[in-house]
Short mmCIF file of C-alpha atoms in Angstrom, two decimals:
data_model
loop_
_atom_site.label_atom_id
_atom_site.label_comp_id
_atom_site.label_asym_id
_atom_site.label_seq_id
_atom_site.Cartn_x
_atom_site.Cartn_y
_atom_site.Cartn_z
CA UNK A 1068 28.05 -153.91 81.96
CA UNK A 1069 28.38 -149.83 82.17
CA UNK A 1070 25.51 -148.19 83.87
CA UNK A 1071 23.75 -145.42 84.27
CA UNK A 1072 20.85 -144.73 86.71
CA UNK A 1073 18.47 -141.86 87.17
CA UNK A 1074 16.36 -141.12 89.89
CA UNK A 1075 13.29 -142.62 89.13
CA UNK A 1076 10.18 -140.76 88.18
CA UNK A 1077 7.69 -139.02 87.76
CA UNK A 1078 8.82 -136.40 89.02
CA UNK A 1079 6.58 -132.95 89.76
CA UNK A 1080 7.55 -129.48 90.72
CA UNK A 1081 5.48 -126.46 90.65
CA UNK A 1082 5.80 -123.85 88.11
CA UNK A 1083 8.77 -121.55 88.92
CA UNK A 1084 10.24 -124.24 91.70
CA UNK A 1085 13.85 -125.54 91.16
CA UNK A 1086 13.93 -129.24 89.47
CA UNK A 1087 16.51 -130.96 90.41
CA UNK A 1088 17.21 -134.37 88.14
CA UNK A 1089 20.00 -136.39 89.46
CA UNK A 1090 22.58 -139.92 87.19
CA UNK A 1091 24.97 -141.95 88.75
CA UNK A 1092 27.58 -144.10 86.20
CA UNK A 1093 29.13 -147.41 87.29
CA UNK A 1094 32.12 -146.60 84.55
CA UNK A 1095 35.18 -144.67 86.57
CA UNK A 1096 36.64 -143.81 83.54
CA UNK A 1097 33.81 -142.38 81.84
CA UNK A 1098 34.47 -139.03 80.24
CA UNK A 1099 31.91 -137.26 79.02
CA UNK A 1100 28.23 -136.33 80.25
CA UNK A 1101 25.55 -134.89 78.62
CA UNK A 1102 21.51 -134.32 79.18
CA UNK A 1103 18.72 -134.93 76.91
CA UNK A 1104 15.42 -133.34 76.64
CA UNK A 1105 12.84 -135.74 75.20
CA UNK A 1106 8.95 -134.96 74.14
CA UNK A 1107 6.77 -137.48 73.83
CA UNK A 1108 7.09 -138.67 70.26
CA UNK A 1109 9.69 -136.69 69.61
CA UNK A 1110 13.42 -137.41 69.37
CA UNK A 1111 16.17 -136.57 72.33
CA UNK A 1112 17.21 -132.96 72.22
CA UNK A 1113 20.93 -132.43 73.71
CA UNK A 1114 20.77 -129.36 76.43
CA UNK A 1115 23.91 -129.75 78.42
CA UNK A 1116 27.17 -130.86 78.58
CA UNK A 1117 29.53 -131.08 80.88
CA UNK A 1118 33.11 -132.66 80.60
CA UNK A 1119 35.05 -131.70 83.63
CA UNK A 1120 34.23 -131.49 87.96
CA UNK A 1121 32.32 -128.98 88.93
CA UNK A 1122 28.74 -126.61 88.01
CA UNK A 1123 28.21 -125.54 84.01
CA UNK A 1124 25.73 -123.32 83.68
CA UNK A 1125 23.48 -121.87 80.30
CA UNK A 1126 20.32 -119.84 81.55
CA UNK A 1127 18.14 -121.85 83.64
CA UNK A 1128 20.16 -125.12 83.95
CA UNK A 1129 22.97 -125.60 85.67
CA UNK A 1130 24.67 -129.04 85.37
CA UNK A 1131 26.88 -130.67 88.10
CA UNK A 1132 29.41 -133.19 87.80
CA UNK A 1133 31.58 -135.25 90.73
CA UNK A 1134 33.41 -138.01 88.80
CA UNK A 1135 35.15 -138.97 92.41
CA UNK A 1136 31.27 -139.97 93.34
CA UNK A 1137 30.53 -140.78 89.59
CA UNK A 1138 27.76 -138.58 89.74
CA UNK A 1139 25.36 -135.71 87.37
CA UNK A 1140 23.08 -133.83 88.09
CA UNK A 1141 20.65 -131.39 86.45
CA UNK A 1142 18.94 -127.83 88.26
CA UNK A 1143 16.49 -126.42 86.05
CA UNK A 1144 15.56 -122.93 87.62
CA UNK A 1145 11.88 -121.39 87.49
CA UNK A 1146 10.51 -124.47 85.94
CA UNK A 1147 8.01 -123.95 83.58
CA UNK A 1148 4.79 -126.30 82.13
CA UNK A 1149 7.34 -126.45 78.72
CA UNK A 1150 10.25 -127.81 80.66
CA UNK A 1151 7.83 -131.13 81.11
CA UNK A 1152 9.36 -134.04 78.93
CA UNK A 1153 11.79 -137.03 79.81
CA UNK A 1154 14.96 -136.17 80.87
CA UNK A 1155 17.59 -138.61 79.71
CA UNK A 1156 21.31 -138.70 80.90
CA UNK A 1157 23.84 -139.91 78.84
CA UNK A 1158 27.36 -140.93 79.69
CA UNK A 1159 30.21 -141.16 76.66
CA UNK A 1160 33.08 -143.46 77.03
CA UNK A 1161 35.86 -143.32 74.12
CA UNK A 1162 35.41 -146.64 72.11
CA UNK A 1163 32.12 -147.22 74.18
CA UNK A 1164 30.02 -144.68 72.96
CA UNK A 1165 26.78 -143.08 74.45
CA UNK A 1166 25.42 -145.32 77.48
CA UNK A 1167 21.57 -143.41 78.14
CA UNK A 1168 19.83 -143.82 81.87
CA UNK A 1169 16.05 -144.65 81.25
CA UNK A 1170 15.44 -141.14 82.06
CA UNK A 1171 13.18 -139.16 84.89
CA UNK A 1172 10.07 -137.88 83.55
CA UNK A 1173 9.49 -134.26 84.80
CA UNK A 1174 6.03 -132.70 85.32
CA UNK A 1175 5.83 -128.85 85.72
CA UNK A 1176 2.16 -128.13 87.10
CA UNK A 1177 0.95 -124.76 86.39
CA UNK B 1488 23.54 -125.61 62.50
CA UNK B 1489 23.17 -128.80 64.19
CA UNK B 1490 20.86 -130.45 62.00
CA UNK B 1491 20.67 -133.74 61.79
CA UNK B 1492 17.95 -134.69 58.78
CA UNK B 1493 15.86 -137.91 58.24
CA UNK B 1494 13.39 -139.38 56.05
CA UNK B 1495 11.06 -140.94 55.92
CA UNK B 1496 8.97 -139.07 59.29
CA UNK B 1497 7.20 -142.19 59.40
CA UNK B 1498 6.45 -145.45 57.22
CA UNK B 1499 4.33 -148.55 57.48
CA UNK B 1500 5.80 -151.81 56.34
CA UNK B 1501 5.21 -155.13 55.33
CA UNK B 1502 6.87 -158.17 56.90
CA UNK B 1503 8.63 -158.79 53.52
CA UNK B 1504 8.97 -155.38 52.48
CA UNK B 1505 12.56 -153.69 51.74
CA UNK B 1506 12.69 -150.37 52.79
CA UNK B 1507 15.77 -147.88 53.43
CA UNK B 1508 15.95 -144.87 56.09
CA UNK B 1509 18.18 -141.96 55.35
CA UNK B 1510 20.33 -139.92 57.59
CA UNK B 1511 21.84 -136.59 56.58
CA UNK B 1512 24.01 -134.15 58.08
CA UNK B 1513 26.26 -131.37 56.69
CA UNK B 1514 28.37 -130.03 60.17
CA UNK B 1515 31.02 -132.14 59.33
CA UNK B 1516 30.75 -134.61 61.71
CA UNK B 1517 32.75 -137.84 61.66
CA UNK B 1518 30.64 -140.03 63.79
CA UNK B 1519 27.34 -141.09 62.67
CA UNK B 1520 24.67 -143.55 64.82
CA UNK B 1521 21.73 -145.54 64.54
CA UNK B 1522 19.27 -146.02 67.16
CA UNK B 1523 16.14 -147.55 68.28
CA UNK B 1524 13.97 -146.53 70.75
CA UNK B 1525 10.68 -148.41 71.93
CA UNK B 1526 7.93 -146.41 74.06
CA UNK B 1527 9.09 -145.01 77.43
CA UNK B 1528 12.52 -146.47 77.00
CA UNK B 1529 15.87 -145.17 76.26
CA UNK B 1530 17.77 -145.32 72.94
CA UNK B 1531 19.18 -148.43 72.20
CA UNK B 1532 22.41 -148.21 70.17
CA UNK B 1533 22.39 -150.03 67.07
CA UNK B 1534 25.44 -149.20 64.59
CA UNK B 1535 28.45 -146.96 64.82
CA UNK B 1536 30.02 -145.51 61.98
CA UNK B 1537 33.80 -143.54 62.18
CA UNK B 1538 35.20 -142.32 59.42
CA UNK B 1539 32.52 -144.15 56.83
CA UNK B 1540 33.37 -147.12 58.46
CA UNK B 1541 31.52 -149.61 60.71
CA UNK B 1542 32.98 -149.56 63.82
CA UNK B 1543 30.47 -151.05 66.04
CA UNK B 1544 27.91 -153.22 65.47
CA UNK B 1545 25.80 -153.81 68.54
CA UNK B 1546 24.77 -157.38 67.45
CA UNK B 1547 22.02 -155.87 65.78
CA UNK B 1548 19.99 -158.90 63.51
CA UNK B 1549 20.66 -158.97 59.66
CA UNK B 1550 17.64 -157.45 58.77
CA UNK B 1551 19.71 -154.57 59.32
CA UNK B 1552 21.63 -153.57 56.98
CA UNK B 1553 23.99 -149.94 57.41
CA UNK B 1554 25.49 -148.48 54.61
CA UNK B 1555 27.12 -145.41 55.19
CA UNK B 1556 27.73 -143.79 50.97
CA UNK B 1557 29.61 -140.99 52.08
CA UNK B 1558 30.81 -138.82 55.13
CA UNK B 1559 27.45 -137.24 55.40
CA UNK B 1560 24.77 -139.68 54.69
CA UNK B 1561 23.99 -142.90 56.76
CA UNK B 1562 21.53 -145.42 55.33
CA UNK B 1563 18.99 -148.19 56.86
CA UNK B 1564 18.75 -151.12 55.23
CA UNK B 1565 15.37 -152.83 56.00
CA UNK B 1566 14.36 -156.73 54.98
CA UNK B 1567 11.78 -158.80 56.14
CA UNK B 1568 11.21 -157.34 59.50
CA UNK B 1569 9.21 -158.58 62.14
CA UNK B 1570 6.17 -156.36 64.25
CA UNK B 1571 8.56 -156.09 67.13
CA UNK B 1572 10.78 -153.98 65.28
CA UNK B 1573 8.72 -151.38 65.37
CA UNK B 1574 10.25 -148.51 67.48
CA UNK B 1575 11.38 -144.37 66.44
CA UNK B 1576 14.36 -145.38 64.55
CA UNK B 1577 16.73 -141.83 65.42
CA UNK B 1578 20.19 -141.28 63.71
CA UNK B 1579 22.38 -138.82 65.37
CA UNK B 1580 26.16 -137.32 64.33
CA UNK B 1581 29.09 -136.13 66.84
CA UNK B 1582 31.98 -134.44 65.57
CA UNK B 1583 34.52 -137.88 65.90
CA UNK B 1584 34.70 -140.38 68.16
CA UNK B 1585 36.07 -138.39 71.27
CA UNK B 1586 33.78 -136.88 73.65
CA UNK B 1587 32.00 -134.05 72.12
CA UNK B 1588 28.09 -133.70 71.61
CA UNK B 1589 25.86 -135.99 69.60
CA UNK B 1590 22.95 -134.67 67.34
CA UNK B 1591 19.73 -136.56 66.87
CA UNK B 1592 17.79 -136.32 63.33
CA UNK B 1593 13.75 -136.02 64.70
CA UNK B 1594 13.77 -139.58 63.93
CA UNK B 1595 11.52 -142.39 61.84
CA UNK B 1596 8.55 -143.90 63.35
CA UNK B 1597 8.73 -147.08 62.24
CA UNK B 1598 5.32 -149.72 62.10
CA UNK B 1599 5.58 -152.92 60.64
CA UNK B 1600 2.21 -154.56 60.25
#
C-alpha cells in the first residue's frame, strides 16, 4: 500500500511567521509531488509542484523535496489569516496516479 | 486557463433516482479523474480515464457508472445510491498520464436523502 503522511494538525502560526508543512511517501520510486490548498467546502487548489531534489520557489512558498529521505515539505513565508485552509500533499506515481496525505490544517491567527 | 468545469454545484437525490455529473475541460488534457471526498478527509480516487479510455477503476460499486463522450467531457453515471454516498464529488484533468499537474473542477456536493 503507497503512503503518504503529513504532519498532523492543527497547526497555528501567527500572522507574518513562517509555516512550515512537512509529507513523507513510502513509494521510492515516486516521481512527482505536488501541494494542495483546500477551503472548507471548497475543492483542492494545486499551488506547487516540484519534480526534482532540491527548493522550488513562487512568491511566498518555497517547496522542498529529498527523494533519498522520501520527503516534501512546504514554507509559506509571512503567513497570512487567507493562507488558513487544509493543506494536502499529493504524490504521483506513473500508472499509480495521485496518492493524497490526509492533509495538515493550517491556522493563521491575526 | 486551467479550468476545470462541473455541474451540477450541488444536487439532492433520491435513493432510486438516476442522475449524471458533468466534467468539462478545454486545455487539452488527456487525463481526466473522478473523485470523492467525505468531510475532513482526502480525495478518494474513483475512475481514471487516458485517452477516453478507462484505465483504472478503483473498485468503485456499479452505481457508478463513467462515461467519458469525448476528450474533453467526463460523465457520472448515478443509480440507486445509498445516503453514504454522499461526499463533494471533484473531477480533475492533467495533461497525460506522466507526471505533470492535475486540475480540480470546484466540485459537486452530492446529498442523497
Amino acid at each position: 500500500q503507497k503512503e503518504v503522511e503529513q504532519n498532523s494538525g492543527p497547526l497555528s502560526v501567527p500572522e507574518g511567521a513562517i509555516a512550515s508543512l512537512n509529507c513523507t511517501y513510502s513509494d521510492r520510486v515516486s516521481q512527482s509531488f505536488f501541494w494542495y490548498r483546500q477551503y472548507s467546502g471548497k475543492s483542492p487548489e494545486l499551488i506547487m509542484s516540484i519534480y526534482s531534489n532540491g527548493d522550488k520557489e513562487d512568491g511566498r512558498f518555497t517547496a522542498q523535496l529529498n527523494k533519498a529521505s522520501q520527503y516534501v515539505s512546504l514554507l509559506i513565508r509571512d503567513s497570512q489569516p487567507s493562507d488558513s485552509a487544509t493543506y494536502l500533499c499529493a504524490v504521483y506515481n506513473y500508472g499509480q496516479n495521485f496518492v493524497f496525505g490526509p492533509g495538515t490544517r493550517l491556522s493563521v491567527l491575526p | 486557463d486551467t479550468e476545470v468545469t462541473q455541474t451540477p454545484k450541488h444536487l439532492v437525490m433520491g435513493m432510486t433516482n438516476k442522475k449524471s455529473l458533468k466534467c468539462e475541460q478545454h486545455m487539452g488534457h488527456r487525463a481526466m479523474y473522478w473523485y470523492k471526498q467525505k468531510a475532513k478527509k482526502p480525495p478518494e480516487l474513483m475512475f481514471v480515464y487516458s485517452y477516453e479510455k478507462l484505465s483504472i477503476n478503483e473498485s468503485v460499486p456499479s452505481r457508478f457508472s463513467p462515461e467519458c463522450p469525448n476528450s474533453s467531457l467526463l460523465n457520472l453515471h448515478l443509480h440507486a445510491l445509498q445516503p453514504e454516498d454522499s461526499a463533494l464529488y471533484l473531477c480533475a484533468s492533467s495533461q497525460g498520464m506522466v507526471s505533470t499537474e492535475a486540475f480540480f473542477g470546484q466540485g459537486t456536493r452530492l446529498t442523497v436523502v
